[in-house]
Amino acid sequence: SISKRGGDLYGTVKRSPCSHARDLLMQFGMLVAQPSESCIRGCYVTSVGFRNSLRNCHMTRPLAKALPDPQTSPSQAPSRDGQNTSKCVERVAYSFGGASTVEYGPAPSKPLYQETPLDHLAIALFTRKVAAAASVSTPSEPWRYESFLEVSREIAKGKSAQDQWADVVSVLTGLMPALVLATIRKLVRPTRWVCEQNAAVAVQAFGWLVGPMTREEVEVNGVTQMSCVRIKRCRYLEESGCVGQCVNVCKIPTQLFFNQHFGVPLTMKPDFEDLSCKMVFGEAPPPLEEDPVMKEPCFSTCKLASRATVSADNGVQDGRKSLACLRDI
């Protein structure tokens, strides 16, 4: 088993990169099916072995040089210029077992993400799914986050908001067999335990998509439970730079998927000032016409909004554009 040979992965690795890739897929499946500390540790150990096997193979050594070191702790992570910048750089561990790190430097610098091979694998799989839904070719480097952003923009181009929601929901439902989804929808009830477990899985399994997350207490229907996931600084919102993409490609489709196909109520509450977001499992979302995010204008730097028609009486206000990128583009 992987646990028996896990210690060998830290030393001289003689197994092939392909065998480790298979182990990564198996560990990821185990983590989703039954989240536990041992599964998280297995993903971390296997990602270390994958990186080491790439470095020990002459054919893949150039690729391995570009991969981050999963064993580097946040306090030991190198800074951009090699200097001691602990006073102005915040390092946060996140994703599978906390193996990835991100550096938040002083404004206006962008966060520096140090991803693991397991993150790259998840990004590549999701990018391929989104590309298929958008009817575009898969980028040549699907494991790069920029490739995911590129194909997600294709979903938003030339489509109504409803069409965008449908495309993303089809991607999410396609991640699981239809029979499994139907069974979960029929048997699972949104109890306190179920909502808390969904939040726990989200924190560990989806950091590669949005960045560091933590679980917090929240009151749902008069009951206090640990079913709120707080995204520290949403990577997708920050790097897409578009309120419309946040709402139409992430928030609403994800809510629809969990509420209609997974049987667990979910409300997502993005904050467009500090780029954080709260995912509250167990809380049903408000009607769209009452959701405050539907009235939010986009950022002045939004590429999609700049292509839309902005009326003279609804132009740039307080650094934001019109609501155009939330409607048809």
Tab-separated table of C-alpha atoms in Angstrom:
chain	number	residue	atom	x	y	z
A	1	SER	CA	0.000	0.000	0.000
A	2	ILE	CA	0.991	3.627	-0.305
A	3	SER	CA	1.180	4.051	3.464
A	4	LYS	CA	3.734	1.171	3.755
A	5	ARG	CA	6.110	2.619	1.208
A	6	GLY	CA	5.438	6.268	2.067
A	7	GLY	CA	8.727	6.632	3.927
A	8	ASP	CA	10.686	5.514	0.878
A	9	LEU	CA	9.316	8.412	-1.129
A	10	TYR	CA	11.465	10.886	0.813
A	11	GLY	CA	14.687	9.112	-0.105
A	12	THR	CA	16.070	7.899	-3.405
A	13	VAL	CA	13.022	7.245	-5.561
A	14	LYS	CA	13.376	4.636	-8.306
A	15	ARG	CA	9.720	4.414	-9.354
A	16	SER	CA	8.594	6.155	-12.536
A	17	PRO	CA	6.737	9.489	-12.658
A	18	CYS	CA	3.759	7.693	-14.248
A	19	SER	CA	3.407	5.305	-11.295
A	20	HIS	CA	3.399	8.242	-8.899
A	21	ALA	CA	0.816	10.009	-11.055
A	22	ARG	CA	-1.439	6.972	-10.679
A	23	ASP	CA	-0.894	7.060	-6.912
A	24	LEU	CA	-1.855	10.743	-6.853
A	25	LEU	CA	-5.121	10.007	-8.634
A	26	MET	CA	-5.899	7.160	-6.225
A	27	GLN	CA	-5.087	9.238	-3.154
A	28	PHE	CA	-7.222	12.115	-4.424
A	29	GLY	CA	-10.150	9.755	-4.954
A	30	MET	CA	-9.751	8.378	-1.426
A	31	LEU	CA	-9.683	11.913	-0.002
A	32	VAL	CA	-12.926	12.881	-1.735
A	33	ALA	CA	-14.699	9.626	-0.845
A	34	GLN	CA	-13.690	9.533	2.820
A	35	PRO	CA	-11.810	12.588	4.098
A	36	SER	CA	-9.451	11.820	6.952
A	37	GLU	CA	-6.101	12.888	8.323
A	38	SER	CA	-4.437	9.752	6.940
A	39	CYS	CA	-5.775	10.455	3.430
A	40	ILE	CA	-4.519	14.027	3.574
A	41	ARG	CA	-1.100	12.792	4.738
A	42	GLY	CA	-1.074	10.233	1.930
A	43	CYS	CA	-1.710	12.930	-0.691
A	44	TYR	CA	1.139	14.988	0.733
A	45	VAL	CA	3.602	12.103	0.842
A	46	THR	CA	2.695	10.957	-2.672
A	47	SER	CA	3.117	14.463	-4.070
A	48	VAL	CA	6.625	14.531	-2.568
A	49	GLY	CA	7.418	11.226	-4.226
A	50	PHE	CA	6.047	12.441	-7.560
A	51	ARG	CA	8.293	15.487	-7.439
A	52	ASN	CA	11.348	13.422	-6.501
A	53	SER	CA	10.733	10.868	-9.252
A	54	LEU	CA	10.524	13.678	-11.801
A	55	ARG	CA	13.863	15.009	-10.592
A	56	ASN	CA	15.494	11.575	-10.786
A	57	CYS	CA	14.361	10.921	-14.363
A	58	HIS	CA	16.525	12.532	-17.033
A	59	MET	CA	13.505	12.992	-19.340
A	60	THR	CA	11.453	14.962	-16.829
A	61	ARG	CA	14.219	16.714	-14.867
A	62	PRO	CA	13.680	20.097	-16.651
A	63	LEU	CA	10.008	20.033	-15.647
A	64	ALA	CA	10.835	19.127	-12.034
A	65	LYS	CA	13.044	22.195	-11.657
A	66	ALA	CA	9.954	24.378	-12.079
A	67	LEU	CA	7.958	22.523	-9.418
A	68	PRO	CA	7.729	23.894	-5.864
A	69	ASP	CA	9.112	21.910	-2.957
A	70	PRO	CA	6.183	20.494	-0.923
A	71	GLN	CA	8.506	19.992	2.075
A	72	THR	CA	9.210	23.725	2.381
A	73	SER	CA	7.399	25.125	5.388
A	74	PRO	CA	5.790	28.568	5.223
A	75	SER	CA	8.420	30.011	7.556
A	76	GLN	CA	11.258	28.665	5.376
A	77	ALA	CA	9.800	29.528	1.982
A	78	PRO	CA	12.153	31.661	-0.113
A	79	SER	CA	11.189	35.259	-0.794
A	80	ARG	CA	11.091	36.806	-4.251
A	81	ASP	CA	14.482	38.501	-3.917
A	82	GLY	CA	16.146	36.150	-1.450
A	83	GLN	CA	16.030	38.784	1.307
A	84	ASN	CA	14.477	38.430	4.724
A	85	THR	CA	11.076	40.007	4.181
A	86	SER	CA	9.231	38.473	7.116
A	87	LYS	CA	7.991	41.875	8.202
A	88	CYS	CA	6.162	42.597	4.968
A	89	VAL	CA	5.414	39.144	3.495
A	90	GLU	CA	2.771	36.827	4.917
A	91	ARG	CA	3.190	33.144	4.080
A	92	VAL	CA	0.184	30.858	4.353
A	93	ALA	CA	0.012	27.077	3.884
A	94	TYR	CA	-3.017	25.709	2.066
A	95	SER	CA	-4.436	22.986	-0.216
A	96	PHE	CA	-3.916	19.230	0.235
A	97	GLY	CA	-2.455	18.766	3.706
A	98	GLY	CA	-1.055	22.295	3.706
A	99	ALA	CA	1.665	21.263	1.250
A	100	SER	CA	1.250	24.402	-0.893
A	101	THR	CA	2.149	27.931	0.192
A	102	VAL	CA	1.281	31.432	-0.902
A	103	GLU	CA	3.112	34.670	-0.159
A	104	TYR	CA	1.086	37.840	0.309
A	105	GLY	CA	3.388	40.806	-0.181
A	106	PRO	CA	2.684	44.495	0.310
A	107	ALA	CA	0.272	46.142	-2.132
A	108	PRO	CA	0.164	46.346	-5.079
A	109	SER	CA	2.187	43.141	-5.497
A	110	LYS	CA	0.276	40.003	-6.416
A	111	PRO	CA	0.314	36.851	-4.279
A	112	LEU	CA	3.023	34.317	-5.142
A	113	TYR	CA	1.590	30.791	-5.219
A	114	GLN	CA	3.871	27.798	-4.758
A	115	GLU	CA	1.867	24.813	-5.976
A	116	THR	CA	2.508	21.078	-5.651
A	117	PRO	CA	2.184	18.441	-8.384
A	118	LEU	CA	-1.161	17.448	-6.876
A	119	ASP	CA	-2.409	21.026	-7.348
A	120	HIS	CA	-1.199	20.950	-10.962
A	121	LEU	CA	-3.020	17.672	-11.517
A	122	ALA	CA	-6.299	19.067	-10.175
A	123	ILE	CA	-5.947	22.265	-12.241
A	124	ALA	CA	-5.233	20.243	-15.394
A	125	LEU	CA	-8.234	17.955	-14.926
A	126	PHE	CA	-10.582	20.863	-14.244
A	127	THR	CA	-9.190	22.930	-17.132
A	128	ARG	CA	-9.887	20.078	-19.554
A	129	LYS	CA	-13.467	19.796	-18.299
A	130	VAL	CA	-14.081	23.542	-18.614
A	131	ALA	CA	-12.516	23.634	-22.091
A	132	ALA	CA	-14.862	20.873	-23.236
A	133	ALA	CA	-17.869	22.749	-21.829
A	134	ALA	CA	-16.766	25.959	-23.567
A	135	SER	CA	-16.179	24.042	-26.838
A	136	VAL	CA	-12.585	25.263	-27.083
A	137	SER	CA	-9.343	23.347	-27.421
A	138	THR	CA	-7.441	22.458	-24.274
A	139	PRO	CA	-4.426	24.747	-23.695
A	140	SER	CA	-0.986	23.263	-24.271
A	141	GLU	CA	-0.157	23.659	-20.565
A	142	PRO	CA	-3.428	22.814	-18.802
A	143	TRP	CA	-1.782	22.522	-15.365
A	144	ARG	CA	-1.051	26.262	-15.258
A	145	TYR	CA	-3.627	28.410	-13.435
A	146	GLU	CA	-3.449	30.945	-16.271
A	147	SER	CA	-4.706	28.234	-18.643
A	148	PHE	CA	-7.732	27.673	-16.420
A	149	LEU	CA	-8.447	31.415	-16.403
A	150	GLU	CA	-8.180	31.475	-20.191
A	151	VAL	CA	-10.761	28.748	-20.773
A	152	SER	CA	-13.086	30.092	-18.053
A	153	ARG	CA	-13.203	33.413	-19.919
A	154	GLU	CA	-14.350	31.520	-23.015
A	155	ILE	CA	-17.442	30.370	-21.115
A	156	ALA	CA	-18.284	34.008	-20.373
A	157	LYS	CA	-17.839	35.279	-23.928
A	158	GLY	CA	-20.959	35.827	-26.019
A	159	LYS	CA	-23.284	33.923	-23.681
A	160	SER	CA	-26.132	34.912	-21.439
A	161	ALA	CA	-25.735	34.519	-17.691
A	162	GLN	CA	-28.109	31.529	-17.742
A	163	ASP	CA	-26.026	29.782	-20.410
A	164	GLN	CA	-22.875	30.352	-18.367
A	165	TRP	CA	-24.519	28.812	-15.294
A	166	ALA	CA	-25.629	25.787	-17.297
A	167	ASP	CA	-22.134	25.226	-18.730
A	168	VAL	CA	-20.447	25.312	-15.326
A	169	VAL	CA	-23.102	23.130	-13.683
A	170	SER	CA	-22.529	20.559	-16.443
A	171	VAL	CA	-18.806	20.608	-15.595
A	172	LEU	CA	-19.482	20.062	-11.885
A	173	THR	CA	-22.008	17.279	-12.449
A	174	GLY	CA	-19.590	15.654	-14.891
A	175	LEU	CA	-17.020	15.244	-12.117
A	176	MET	CA	-19.151	12.482	-10.599
A	177	PRO	CA	-21.123	9.587	-12.183
A	178	ALA	CA	-24.822	10.387	-12.629
A	179	LEU	CA	-25.838	7.361	-10.537
A	180	VAL	CA	-23.654	8.482	-7.634
A	181	LEU	CA	-25.105	11.984	-7.738
A	182	ALA	CA	-28.665	10.641	-7.848
A	183	THR	CA	-27.964	8.356	-4.895
A	184	ILE	CA	-26.419	11.160	-2.844
A	185	ARG	CA	-29.321	13.454	-3.693
A	186	LYS	CA	-31.801	10.803	-2.548
A	187	LEU	CA	-30.094	9.564	0.598
A	188	VAL	CA	-28.132	12.511	2.004
A	189	ARG	CA	-29.914	14.987	4.247
A	190	PRO	CA	-28.391	18.381	5.081
A	191	THR	CA	-27.832	17.627	8.747
A	192	ARG	CA	-25.353	19.568	10.843
A	193	TRP	CA	-22.775	16.779	10.463
A	194	VAL	CA	-23.180	16.621	6.673
A	195	CYS	CA	-22.788	20.391	6.317
A	196	GLU	CA	-19.695	20.409	8.543
A	197	GLN	CA	-18.117	17.542	6.585
A	198	ASN	CA	-18.730	19.348	3.289
A	199	ALA	CA	-16.977	22.387	4.727
A	200	ALA	CA	-14.040	20.272	5.942
A	201	VAL	CA	-13.591	18.643	2.524
A	202	ALA	CA	-13.794	22.007	0.748
A	203	VAL	CA	-10.984	23.458	2.872
A	204	GLN	CA	-8.596	20.604	2.035
A	205	ALA	CA	-9.633	19.673	-1.504
A	206	PHE	CA	-10.229	22.970	-3.314
A	207	GLY	CA	-7.442	25.275	-2.196
A	208	TRP	CA	-5.847	24.872	-5.632
A	209	LEU	CA	-8.844	26.721	-7.093
A	210	VAL	CA	-9.359	29.667	-4.724
A	211	GLY	CA	-6.369	29.752	-2.366
A	212	PRO	CA	-6.176	29.391	1.445
A	213	MET	CA	-9.389	28.615	3.314
A	214	THR	CA	-10.388	28.168	6.934
A	215	ARG	CA	-13.460	26.730	8.633
A	216	GLU	CA	-15.492	28.955	10.943
A	217	GLU	CA	-18.552	28.778	13.144
A	218	VAL	CA	-21.799	30.090	11.738
A	219	GLU	CA	-25.404	30.118	12.877
A	220	VAL	CA	-27.767	28.369	10.459
A	221	ASN	CA	-31.464	28.205	11.315
A	222	GLY	CA	-30.673	28.886	14.957
A	223	VAL	CA	-27.994	26.186	15.173
A	224	THR	CA	-24.303	27.005	15.620
A	225	GLN	CA	-22.102	24.774	13.487
A	226	MET	CA	-18.662	24.665	11.851
A	227	SER	CA	-20.023	24.779	8.307
A	228	CYS	CA	-18.719	28.139	7.102
A	229	VAL	CA	-15.668	28.174	4.842
A	230	ARG	CA	-13.854	31.488	4.666
A	231	ILE	CA	-11.718	32.032	1.587
A	232	LYS	CA	-8.963	34.378	2.679
A	233	ARG	CA	-8.416	36.089	-0.684
A	234	CYS	CA	-10.086	34.369	-3.600
A	235	ARG	CA	-7.501	33.604	-6.250
A	236	TYR	CA	-10.094	33.245	-8.992
A	237	LEU	CA	-11.728	36.601	-8.254
A	238	GLU	CA	-8.394	38.383	-7.972
A	239	GLU	CA	-6.778	36.939	-11.085
A	240	SER	CA	-9.879	37.075	-13.286
A	241	GLY	CA	-10.516	40.658	-12.136
A	242	CYS	CA	-14.188	40.320	-12.990
A	243	VAL	CA	-17.288	40.408	-10.786
A	244	GLY	CA	-19.295	38.845	-13.621
A	245	GLN	CA	-17.023	35.812	-13.796
A	246	CYS	CA	-17.118	35.459	-10.018
A	247	VAL	CA	-20.922	35.493	-10.016
A	248	ASN	CA	-21.695	33.620	-13.241
A	249	VAL	CA	-18.814	31.130	-13.411
A	250	CYS	CA	-18.369	30.423	-9.695
A	251	LYS	CA	-20.964	31.630	-7.184
A	252	ILE	CA	-24.318	30.878	-8.828
A	253	PRO	CA	-23.343	27.614	-10.608
A	254	THR	CA	-21.766	26.258	-7.417
A	255	GLN	CA	-24.886	27.153	-5.438
A	256	LEU	CA	-27.081	25.487	-8.073
A	257	PHE	CA	-24.940	22.349	-8.046
A	258	PHE	CA	-25.005	21.885	-4.272
A	259	ASN	CA	-28.651	22.859	-3.852
A	260	GLN	CA	-30.163	21.009	-6.815
A	261	HIS	CA	-27.780	18.135	-7.558
A	262	PHE	CA	-25.993	17.425	-4.271
A	263	GLY	CA	-28.852	18.046	-1.879
A	264	VAL	CA	-26.897	20.358	0.442
A	265	PRO	CA	-27.909	24.047	0.694
A	266	LEU	CA	-25.041	26.450	0.044
A	267	THR	CA	-24.778	30.221	-0.042
A	268	MET	CA	-21.639	31.962	-1.268
A	269	LYS	CA	-20.979	35.515	-0.090
A	270	PRO	CA	-18.105	37.188	-1.962
A	271	ASP	CA	-16.673	40.456	-0.669
A	272	PHE	CA	-15.498	42.584	-3.583
A	273	GLU	CA	-13.608	44.981	-1.330
A	274	ASP	CA	-11.101	42.609	0.299
A	275	LEU	CA	-11.605	39.737	-2.233
A	276	SER	CA	-12.584	37.274	0.493
A	277	CYS	CA	-15.596	34.979	0.312
A	278	LYS	CA	-17.721	32.924	2.683
A	279	MET	CA	-19.284	29.589	1.738
A	280	VAL	CA	-22.052	28.733	4.182
A	281	PHE	CA	-23.130	25.096	3.924
A	282	GLY	CA	-26.647	24.538	5.208
A	283	GLU	CA	-27.884	28.026	4.352
A	284	ALA	CA	-30.197	28.307	1.360
A	285	PRO	CA	-29.310	31.170	-1.008
A	286	PRO	CA	-31.707	34.119	-1.399
A	287	PRO	CA	-33.649	34.642	-4.641
A	288	LEU	CA	-31.415	36.185	-7.297
A	289	GLU	CA	-33.413	39.414	-7.371
A	290	GLU	CA	-32.725	39.825	-3.645
A	291	ASP	CA	-29.053	38.824	-3.717
A	292	PRO	CA	-26.932	41.967	-3.183
A	293	VAL	CA	-24.124	40.715	-5.438
A	294	MET	CA	-26.408	41.029	-8.458
A	295	LYS	CA	-26.270	44.802	-8.002
A	296	GLU	CA	-22.502	44.977	-7.783
A	297	PRO	CA	-20.743	46.764	-10.669
A	298	CYS	CA	-17.537	45.280	-11.996
A	299	PHE	CA	-13.978	46.471	-11.492
A	300	SER	CA	-12.732	49.269	-13.707
A	301	THR	CA	-9.989	46.970	-15.016
A	302	CYS	CA	-12.388	44.200	-16.072
A	303	LYS	CA	-11.565	42.950	-19.571
A	304	LEU	CA	-15.053	41.594	-20.201
A	305	ALA	CA	-16.844	44.739	-19.076
A	306	SER	CA	-14.592	46.851	-21.271
A	307	ARG	CA	-16.002	44.983	-24.278
A	308	ALA	CA	-19.594	45.611	-23.220
A	309	THR	CA	-21.648	48.690	-23.944
A	310	VAL	CA	-21.606	51.096	-21.016
A	311	SER	CA	-24.351	53.704	-21.107
A	312	ALA	CA	-23.565	57.349	-20.464
A	313	ASP	CA	-25.596	57.456	-17.246
A	314	ASN	CA	-24.129	54.211	-15.899
A	315	GLY	CA	-20.422	54.557	-16.500
A	316	VAL	CA	-17.429	54.342	-14.213
A	317	GLN	CA	-18.336	55.131	-10.608
A	318	ASP	CA	-16.023	54.705	-7.620
A	319	GLY	CA	-13.542	52.669	-9.638
A	320	ARG	CA	-16.217	50.288	-10.945
A	321	LYS	CA	-17.875	49.876	-14.332
A	322	SER	CA	-21.472	49.085	-15.173
A	323	LEU	CA	-23.293	45.822	-14.555
A	324	ALA	CA	-22.751	44.883	-18.194
A	325	CYS	CA	-20.501	41.885	-17.546
A	326	LEU	CA	-23.191	40.330	-15.337
A	327	ARG	CA	-25.571	40.309	-18.286
A	328	ASP	CA	-25.095	39.184	-21.880
A	329	ILE	CA	-21.611	39.931	-23.179
